[in-house]
Amino acid sequence: MLKHHGVRRTHIHNVRLAVVLSLTAGLVNGEGLLGFSVLTTNVTGHAALFAENISIKSWATSWVIATWMLLFLGGAFISGLIIDVIGKNQRYSNLIPLTCEFLILITTGFLGNHFTNNLAVRQFFAGSLLFAMGMQNALVTMISKSVVRTTHLTGTFTDLGIELAQLIFSRTENKPELKSRIGLKLSIITSFIFGALLGAYAFGNLDYYSFFLPAAILVYAILYDVFRVNAKRYYRKMEKKIKIGTTVRPGTNACTKEVA
């Protein structure tokens, strides 16, 4: 899901990545909005709020919103730096941004209920979630070569509309690839919206402890590749042992040549 890059990456890898992390982003978006009254997975709406507060000379709020946008940018920068620099030397560097995101989510879940009346702390938590989503968005973008975006739906809906129009007029031989791209976009949209609905429901029942739910999904994403790689190594070793056992006849020495 995470470790395949370039030509080794297939459509099914992108679909798995899209479903898991779009679901996570949808959960964070729904829970963040209800918990902090802030959209915590993208900065599009914050740009309008920033402009509005500048126009009414609400400087304190403007600085807070500007900081949120910079935190999203900072998360993307850190994630890109980790993948570009550490990724050349360490096998699981893609897991580092997800681990940081996991720590932010569980911290929000543990501490969120204790600071509901403190505006500054609520703003801090909202900024932390934007930082985490910036890391996730950059990670997914780099892994999938910009094919998958999981923290917002604007570009996804645009691409889906274009591809649906192309499907009507495309030649028959191009339709399978086009349909696979449409299926990927639908997977992202469906997972994000379902995650937002689930997040709203979970927050209504669990309050800030609901942030443990997207954190648990991240644990699944992290462990999926680790155990999958280890399982493949184990089966390859077993296959080699079986092949060696079948090529050596009983009662002969594997290190000696058979004399004709």
CSV table of C-alpha atoms in Angstrom, one decimal:
chain,number,residue,atom,x,y,z
A,1,MET,CA,0.0,0.0,0.0
A,2,LEU,CA,2.8,2.5,1.0
A,3,LYS,CA,6.1,0.9,0.0
A,4,HIS,CA,5.5,0.6,-3.8
A,5,HIS,CA,6.8,3.4,-6.0
A,6,GLY,CA,7.2,4.2,-9.7
A,7,VAL,CA,6.6,1.3,-12.1
A,8,ARG,CA,6.1,-1.1,-9.2
A,9,ARG,CA,3.0,0.7,-8.1
A,10,THR,CA,-0.3,-0.6,-9.5
A,11,HIS,CA,-3.9,0.6,-9.6
A,12,ILE,CA,-4.9,-1.7,-6.7
A,13,HIS,CA,-2.1,-0.2,-4.5
A,14,ASN,CA,-3.6,3.3,-5.2
A,15,VAL,CA,-7.2,2.1,-4.4
A,16,ARG,CA,-6.1,0.6,-1.1
A,17,LEU,CA,-4.2,3.8,-0.2
A,18,ALA,CA,-7.2,5.9,-1.2
A,19,VAL,CA,-9.8,4.0,0.7
A,20,VAL,CA,-7.8,3.8,4.0
A,21,LEU,CA,-6.5,7.3,4.1
A,22,SER,CA,-9.5,9.1,2.7
A,23,LEU,CA,-11.6,7.4,5.4
A,24,THR,CA,-9.1,8.7,8.0
A,25,ALA,CA,-9.2,12.2,6.5
A,26,GLY,CA,-13.0,12.2,6.5
A,27,LEU,CA,-13.1,11.1,10.1
A,28,VAL,CA,-10.7,13.9,11.1
A,29,ASN,CA,-12.7,16.4,9.1
A,30,GLY,CA,-16.0,15.6,10.8
A,31,GLU,CA,-14.6,15.3,14.3
A,32,GLY,CA,-12.4,18.4,13.9
A,33,LEU,CA,-15.4,20.5,12.7
A,34,LEU,CA,-17.6,19.4,15.6
A,35,GLY,CA,-14.8,19.5,18.2
A,36,PHE,CA,-13.0,22.8,17.2
A,37,SER,CA,-15.4,24.5,14.8
A,38,VAL,CA,-12.6,24.4,12.2
A,39,LEU,CA,-12.1,22.6,8.9
A,40,THR,CA,-9.0,20.5,9.7
A,41,THR,CA,-8.2,18.7,6.5
A,42,ASN,CA,-7.7,21.5,3.9
A,43,VAL,CA,-6.9,25.3,3.7
A,44,THR,CA,-9.3,26.4,0.9
A,45,GLY,CA,-12.0,27.7,3.3
A,46,HIS,CA,-9.4,29.3,5.5
A,47,ALA,CA,-8.2,31.5,2.7
A,48,ALA,CA,-11.6,33.1,2.6
A,49,LEU,CA,-11.8,33.4,6.3
A,50,PHE,CA,-8.4,35.0,6.4
A,51,ALA,CA,-9.4,37.6,3.8
A,52,GLU,CA,-12.7,38.3,5.7
A,53,ASN,CA,-10.9,38.9,9.0
A,54,ILE,CA,-8.3,41.2,7.3
A,55,SER,CA,-11.2,43.2,5.8
A,56,ILE,CA,-12.8,43.8,9.2
A,57,LYS,CA,-9.4,44.4,10.8
A,58,SER,CA,-9.7,41.4,13.2
A,59,TRP,CA,-5.9,41.0,13.3
A,60,ALA,CA,-5.7,38.4,16.1
A,61,THR,CA,-8.0,36.0,14.3
A,62,SER,CA,-6.2,36.7,11.0
A,63,TRP,CA,-2.9,35.7,12.5
A,64,VAL,CA,-4.5,32.5,13.9
A,65,ILE,CA,-5.9,31.5,10.5
A,66,ALA,CA,-2.6,32.4,8.7
A,67,THR,CA,-0.8,30.1,11.2
A,68,TRP,CA,-3.2,27.3,10.4
A,69,MET,CA,-2.4,27.6,6.7
A,70,LEU,CA,1.3,27.7,7.4
A,71,LEU,CA,1.0,24.6,9.6
A,72,PHE,CA,-0.6,22.7,6.8
A,73,LEU,CA,2.2,23.8,4.5
A,74,GLY,CA,4.7,22.9,7.2
A,75,GLY,CA,3.3,19.4,7.5
A,76,ALA,CA,3.6,18.9,3.8
A,77,PHE,CA,7.1,20.2,3.8
A,78,ILE,CA,8.2,17.9,6.7
A,79,SER,CA,6.6,14.9,5.0
A,80,GLY,CA,8.3,15.6,1.7
A,81,LEU,CA,11.6,16.1,3.4
A,82,ILE,CA,11.4,12.8,5.2
A,83,ILE,CA,10.5,10.9,2.1
A,84,ASP,CA,13.1,12.6,-0.1
A,85,VAL,CA,16.0,12.5,2.4
A,86,ILE,CA,15.4,9.6,4.8
A,87,GLY,CA,13.6,7.5,2.2
A,88,LYS,CA,16.9,6.9,0.3
A,89,ASN,CA,18.4,5.1,3.3
A,90,GLN,CA,15.5,3.6,5.2
A,91,ARG,CA,13.0,1.0,4.0
A,92,TYR,CA,10.0,2.3,6.0
A,93,SER,CA,10.4,6.1,5.8
A,94,ASN,CA,6.9,6.4,4.4
A,95,LEU,CA,5.7,5.2,7.8
A,96,ILE,CA,7.3,8.1,9.7
A,97,PRO,CA,4.7,10.8,8.6
A,98,LEU,CA,1.9,8.4,9.5
A,99,THR,CA,3.4,7.7,12.9
A,100,CYS,CA,3.6,11.5,13.6
A,101,GLU,CA,-0.1,11.8,12.5
A,102,PHE,CA,-1.0,9.0,14.8
A,103,LEU,CA,0.7,10.7,17.8
A,104,ILE,CA,-1.2,13.9,17.1
A,105,LEU,CA,-4.5,12.1,16.9
A,106,ILE,CA,-4.1,10.1,20.1
A,107,THR,CA,-2.9,13.3,21.9
A,108,THR,CA,-6.0,15.1,20.7
A,109,GLY,CA,-8.1,12.2,21.9
A,110,PHE,CA,-6.6,12.1,25.4
A,111,LEU,CA,-6.4,15.8,26.1
A,112,GLY,CA,-9.2,17.3,24.0
A,113,ASN,CA,-11.9,16.8,26.7
A,114,HIS,CA,-9.9,18.7,29.3
A,115,PHE,CA,-9.6,22.0,27.3
A,116,THR,CA,-13.0,22.5,25.7
A,117,ASN,CA,-13.4,25.9,27.3
A,118,ASN,CA,-9.9,27.2,26.5
A,119,LEU,CA,-10.0,29.0,23.1
A,120,ALA,CA,-6.2,29.2,22.6
A,121,VAL,CA,-5.8,25.4,23.3
A,122,ARG,CA,-8.7,24.6,20.9
A,123,GLN,CA,-7.0,26.6,18.2
A,124,PHE,CA,-3.7,24.8,19.0
A,125,PHE,CA,-5.4,21.4,18.5
A,126,ALA,CA,-7.0,22.6,15.3
A,127,GLY,CA,-3.6,23.7,14.0
A,128,SER,CA,-2.1,20.4,15.0
A,129,LEU,CA,-4.7,18.5,13.0
A,130,LEU,CA,-4.0,20.7,10.0
A,131,PHE,CA,-0.3,19.9,10.3
A,132,ALA,CA,-1.1,16.2,10.4
A,133,MET,CA,-3.3,16.4,7.4
A,134,GLY,CA,-0.6,18.4,5.5
A,135,MET,CA,1.8,15.5,6.2
A,136,GLN,CA,-0.7,12.9,5.0
A,137,ASN,CA,-1.6,14.8,1.9
A,138,ALA,CA,2.0,15.2,0.9
A,139,LEU,CA,2.8,11.6,1.6
A,140,VAL,CA,-0.1,10.3,-0.5
A,141,THR,CA,0.7,12.7,-3.3
A,142,MET,CA,4.3,11.6,-3.5
A,143,ILE,CA,3.7,7.9,-3.2
A,144,SER,CA,1.0,7.9,-5.9
A,145,LYS,CA,2.6,10.5,-8.2
A,146,SER,CA,-0.3,12.9,-7.6
A,147,VAL,CA,-2.9,10.3,-8.6
A,148,VAL,CA,-4.4,10.1,-5.1
A,149,ARG,CA,-5.4,13.1,-2.9
A,150,THR,CA,-7.1,12.2,0.4
A,151,THR,CA,-7.7,15.3,2.5
A,152,HIS,CA,-10.0,17.2,0.2
A,153,LEU,CA,-12.5,16.6,-2.6
A,154,THR,CA,-12.4,19.7,-4.8
A,155,GLY,CA,-9.8,18.4,-7.3
A,156,THR,CA,-11.2,14.9,-7.1
A,157,PHE,CA,-14.7,16.0,-8.1
A,158,THR,CA,-13.2,18.1,-10.9
A,159,ASP,CA,-11.2,15.1,-12.2
A,160,LEU,CA,-14.2,12.9,-12.0
A,161,GLY,CA,-16.3,15.3,-14.0
A,162,ILE,CA,-13.7,15.5,-16.7
A,163,GLU,CA,-13.2,11.7,-16.9
A,164,LEU,CA,-17.0,11.1,-17.0
A,165,ALA,CA,-17.2,13.4,-20.0
A,166,GLN,CA,-14.2,11.7,-21.6
A,167,LEU,CA,-15.9,8.3,-21.1
A,168,ILE,CA,-18.8,9.3,-23.4
A,169,PHE,CA,-16.6,10.1,-26.4
A,170,SER,CA,-13.5,7.9,-25.8
A,171,ARG,CA,-12.6,5.0,-28.0
A,172,THR,CA,-13.4,1.5,-26.9
A,173,GLU,CA,-9.7,0.6,-26.2
A,174,ASN,CA,-9.3,3.5,-23.9
A,175,LYS,CA,-12.4,2.9,-21.8
A,176,PRO,CA,-10.9,0.2,-19.4
A,177,GLU,CA,-8.2,2.6,-18.2
A,178,LEU,CA,-10.6,5.4,-17.9
A,179,LYS,CA,-13.1,3.4,-15.9
A,180,SER,CA,-10.3,2.4,-13.5
A,181,ARG,CA,-9.5,6.0,-12.9
A,182,ILE,CA,-13.2,6.8,-12.4
A,183,GLY,CA,-13.4,4.0,-9.9
A,184,LEU,CA,-10.4,5.4,-8.0
A,185,LYS,CA,-12.1,8.8,-7.8
A,186,LEU,CA,-15.3,7.3,-6.6
A,187,SER,CA,-13.4,5.3,-3.9
A,188,ILE,CA,-11.8,8.5,-2.6
A,189,ILE,CA,-15.1,10.4,-2.6
A,190,THR,CA,-17.1,7.6,-1.0
A,191,SER,CA,-14.5,6.9,1.7
A,192,PHE,CA,-14.1,10.6,2.6
A,193,ILE,CA,-17.9,11.2,2.9
A,194,PHE,CA,-18.4,8.0,4.8
A,195,GLY,CA,-15.6,8.9,7.1
A,196,ALA,CA,-17.1,12.4,7.7
A,197,LEU,CA,-20.5,10.9,8.6
A,198,LEU,CA,-18.9,8.3,10.9
A,199,GLY,CA,-16.7,11.0,12.5
A,200,ALA,CA,-19.8,13.1,13.2
A,201,TYR,CA,-21.6,10.2,14.7
A,202,ALA,CA,-18.6,9.1,16.7
A,203,PHE,CA,-18.0,12.6,18.1
A,204,GLY,CA,-21.6,12.8,19.2
A,205,ASN,CA,-21.2,9.7,21.3
A,206,LEU,CA,-17.5,9.7,22.3
A,207,ASP,CA,-16.5,13.4,22.3
A,208,TYR,CA,-12.8,13.8,21.7
A,209,TYR,CA,-12.1,10.1,22.3
A,210,SER,CA,-13.5,9.7,18.8
A,211,PHE,CA,-10.1,10.7,17.5
A,212,PHE,CA,-8.9,7.2,18.6
A,213,LEU,CA,-10.9,5.8,15.6
A,214,PRO,CA,-8.8,7.5,12.8
A,215,ALA,CA,-5.7,6.7,14.9
A,216,ALA,CA,-6.6,3.0,14.8
A,217,ILE,CA,-7.0,3.1,11.1
A,218,LEU,CA,-3.5,4.6,10.8
A,219,VAL,CA,-2.2,1.7,12.9
A,220,TYR,CA,-3.7,-0.7,10.4
A,221,ALA,CA,-2.1,1.2,7.5
A,222,ILE,CA,1.3,1.1,9.2
A,223,LEU,CA,1.1,-2.6,10.2
A,224,TYR,CA,-0.3,-3.7,6.8
A,225,ASP,CA,2.9,-3.1,4.9
A,226,VAL,CA,5.2,-4.3,7.7
A,227,PHE,CA,3.5,-7.6,8.1
A,228,ARG,CA,3.0,-8.0,4.4
A,229,VAL,CA,6.7,-7.6,3.7
A,230,ASN,CA,7.7,-10.0,6.5
A,231,ALA,CA,5.1,-12.6,5.3
A,232,LYS,CA,6.5,-12.4,1.8
A,233,ARG,CA,10.0,-12.9,3.1
A,234,TYR,CA,8.9,-15.9,5.1
A,235,TYR,CA,7.2,-17.6,2.1
A,236,ARG,CA,10.1,-16.9,-0.2
A,237,LYS,CA,12.5,-18.6,2.3
A,238,MET,CA,10.1,-21.5,2.6
A,239,GLU,CA,9.9,-21.8,-1.2
A,240,LYS,CA,13.7,-21.8,-1.5
A,241,LYS,CA,13.9,-24.6,1.1
A,242,ILE,CA,11.3,-26.7,-0.7
A,243,LYS,CA,13.1,-26.2,-4.0
A,244,ILE,CA,16.4,-27.2,-2.5
A,245,GLY,CA,14.8,-30.3,-0.9
A,246,THR,CA,13.3,-31.4,-4.1
A,247,THR,CA,16.5,-31.1,-6.2
A,248,VAL,CA,18.6,-33.2,-3.8
A,249,ARG,CA,17.8,-36.9,-4.0
A,250,PRO,CA,17.6,-38.9,-0.8
A,251,GLY,CA,20.9,-40.5,0.3
A,252,THR,CA,23.1,-38.1,-1.8
A,253,ASN,CA,25.3,-35.2,-0.7
A,254,ALA,CA,24.1,-31.8,-2.0
A,255,CYS,CA,27.7,-30.5,-2.1
A,256,THR,CA,29.0,-33.3,-4.4
A,257,LYS,CA,28.4,-33.8,-8.1
A,258,GLU,CA,26.8,-37.0,-9.3
A,259,VAL,CA,29.2,-39.1,-11.3
A,260,ALA,CA,27.8,-40.5,-14.5
